[in-house]
XYZ file of C-alpha atoms in Angstrom:
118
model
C 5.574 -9.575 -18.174
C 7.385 -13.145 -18.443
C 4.402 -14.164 -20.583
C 4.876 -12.001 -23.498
C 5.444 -12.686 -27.062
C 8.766 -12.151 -28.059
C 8.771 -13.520 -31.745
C 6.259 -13.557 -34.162
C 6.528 -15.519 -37.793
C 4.132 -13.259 -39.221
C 5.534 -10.129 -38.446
C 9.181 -10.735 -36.683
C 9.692 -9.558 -33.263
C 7.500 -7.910 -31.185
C 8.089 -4.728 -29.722
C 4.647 -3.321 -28.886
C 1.785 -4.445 -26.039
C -1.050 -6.595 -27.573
C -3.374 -4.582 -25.837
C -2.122 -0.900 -25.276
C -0.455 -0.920 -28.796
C 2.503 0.686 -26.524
C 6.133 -0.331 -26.981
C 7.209 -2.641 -24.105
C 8.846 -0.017 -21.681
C 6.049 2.412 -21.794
C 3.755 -0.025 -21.437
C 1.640 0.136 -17.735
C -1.230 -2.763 -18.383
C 0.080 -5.231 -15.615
C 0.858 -2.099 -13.105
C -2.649 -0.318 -13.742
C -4.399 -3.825 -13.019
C -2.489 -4.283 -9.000
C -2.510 -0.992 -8.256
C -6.289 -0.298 -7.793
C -7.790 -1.463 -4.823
C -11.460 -1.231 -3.344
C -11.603 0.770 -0.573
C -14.405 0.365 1.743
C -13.895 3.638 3.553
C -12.824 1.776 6.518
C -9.542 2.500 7.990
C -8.133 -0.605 9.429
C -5.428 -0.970 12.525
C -3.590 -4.628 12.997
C -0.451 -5.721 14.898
C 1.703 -7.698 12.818
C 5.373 -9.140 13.076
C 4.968 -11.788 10.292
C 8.210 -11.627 7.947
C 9.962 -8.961 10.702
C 12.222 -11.022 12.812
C 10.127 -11.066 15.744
C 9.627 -7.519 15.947
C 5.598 -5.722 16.119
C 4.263 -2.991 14.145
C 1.186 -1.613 13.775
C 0.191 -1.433 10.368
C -2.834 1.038 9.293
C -4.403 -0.013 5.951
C -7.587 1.652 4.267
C -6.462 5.217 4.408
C -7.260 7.449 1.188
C -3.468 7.901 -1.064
C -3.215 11.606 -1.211
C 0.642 12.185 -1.193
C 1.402 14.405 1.154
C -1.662 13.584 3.023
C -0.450 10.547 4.327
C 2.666 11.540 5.029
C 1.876 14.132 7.276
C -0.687 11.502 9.010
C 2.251 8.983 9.980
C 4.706 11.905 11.229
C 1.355 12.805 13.231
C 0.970 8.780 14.082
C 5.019 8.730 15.010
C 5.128 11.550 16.881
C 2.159 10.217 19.217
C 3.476 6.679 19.597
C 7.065 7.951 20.285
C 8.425 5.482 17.808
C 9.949 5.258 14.025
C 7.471 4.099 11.337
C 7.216 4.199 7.225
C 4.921 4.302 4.509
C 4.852 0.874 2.584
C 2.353 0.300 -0.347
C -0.216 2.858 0.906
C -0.130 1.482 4.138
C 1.104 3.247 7.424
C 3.609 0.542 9.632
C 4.562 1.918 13.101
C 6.997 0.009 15.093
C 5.862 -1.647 18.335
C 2.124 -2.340 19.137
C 0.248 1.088 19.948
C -2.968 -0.015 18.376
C -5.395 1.751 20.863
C -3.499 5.100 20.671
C -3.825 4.739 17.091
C -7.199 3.832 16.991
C -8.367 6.405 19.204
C -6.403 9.670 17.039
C -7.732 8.251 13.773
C -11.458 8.075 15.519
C -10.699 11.522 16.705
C -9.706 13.269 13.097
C -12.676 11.635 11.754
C -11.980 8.182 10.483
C -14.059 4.922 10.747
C -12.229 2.777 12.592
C -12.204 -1.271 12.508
C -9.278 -3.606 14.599
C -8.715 -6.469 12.456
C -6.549 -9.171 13.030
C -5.742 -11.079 16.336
């Protein structure tokens, strides 16, 4: 929000959204806006190590957000690959490069699977 009005002449400061009418720190309109993505359905597996010091992990993007859902799908994902992983902005990151094992359990549960990236 380092855009917002802070001082009005007509009316003194502002403490209230222009367009939820909410005060300031209830207010959710930038967070609402990033947080919904498309989602094609398509569950997609890519190596990365961009931003890691070298290191590879396999990130999964595309699955559906259900909580708990996803959490018990990357202990599932860990435990197959051997290997320590998280849960990072809806998106699964498993260290190392196991994207065929991955690939093939998410095929098997029922996902459509794409490889994207190099």
């Amino acid at each position: 929000m380092p855009d917002r009005i802070v001082y009005s002449t007509d009316s003194g400061r502002v403490s209230t959204c222009p367009r939820c009418g909410q005060p300031y720190k209830n207010c959710r309109c930038d967070q609402a806006a990033a947080s919904k993505k498309k989602s094609d359905g398509i569950v997609r597996v890519m190596r990365d190590r961009k931003g890691r010091g070298g290191k590879t992990v396999t990130v999964i993007t595309g699955l559906p957000d259900q909580g708990n859902e996803l959490t018990t799908l990357a202990q599932q994902l860990k435990k197959l690959c051997g290997t320590g992983g998280t849960i990072k902005d809806g998106n699964v990151e498993i260290q190392g490069d196991h994207c065929d094992k991955i690939q093939e359990k998410l095929t098997s549960l029922g996902y459509k699977v794409k490889r994207a990236g190099g």
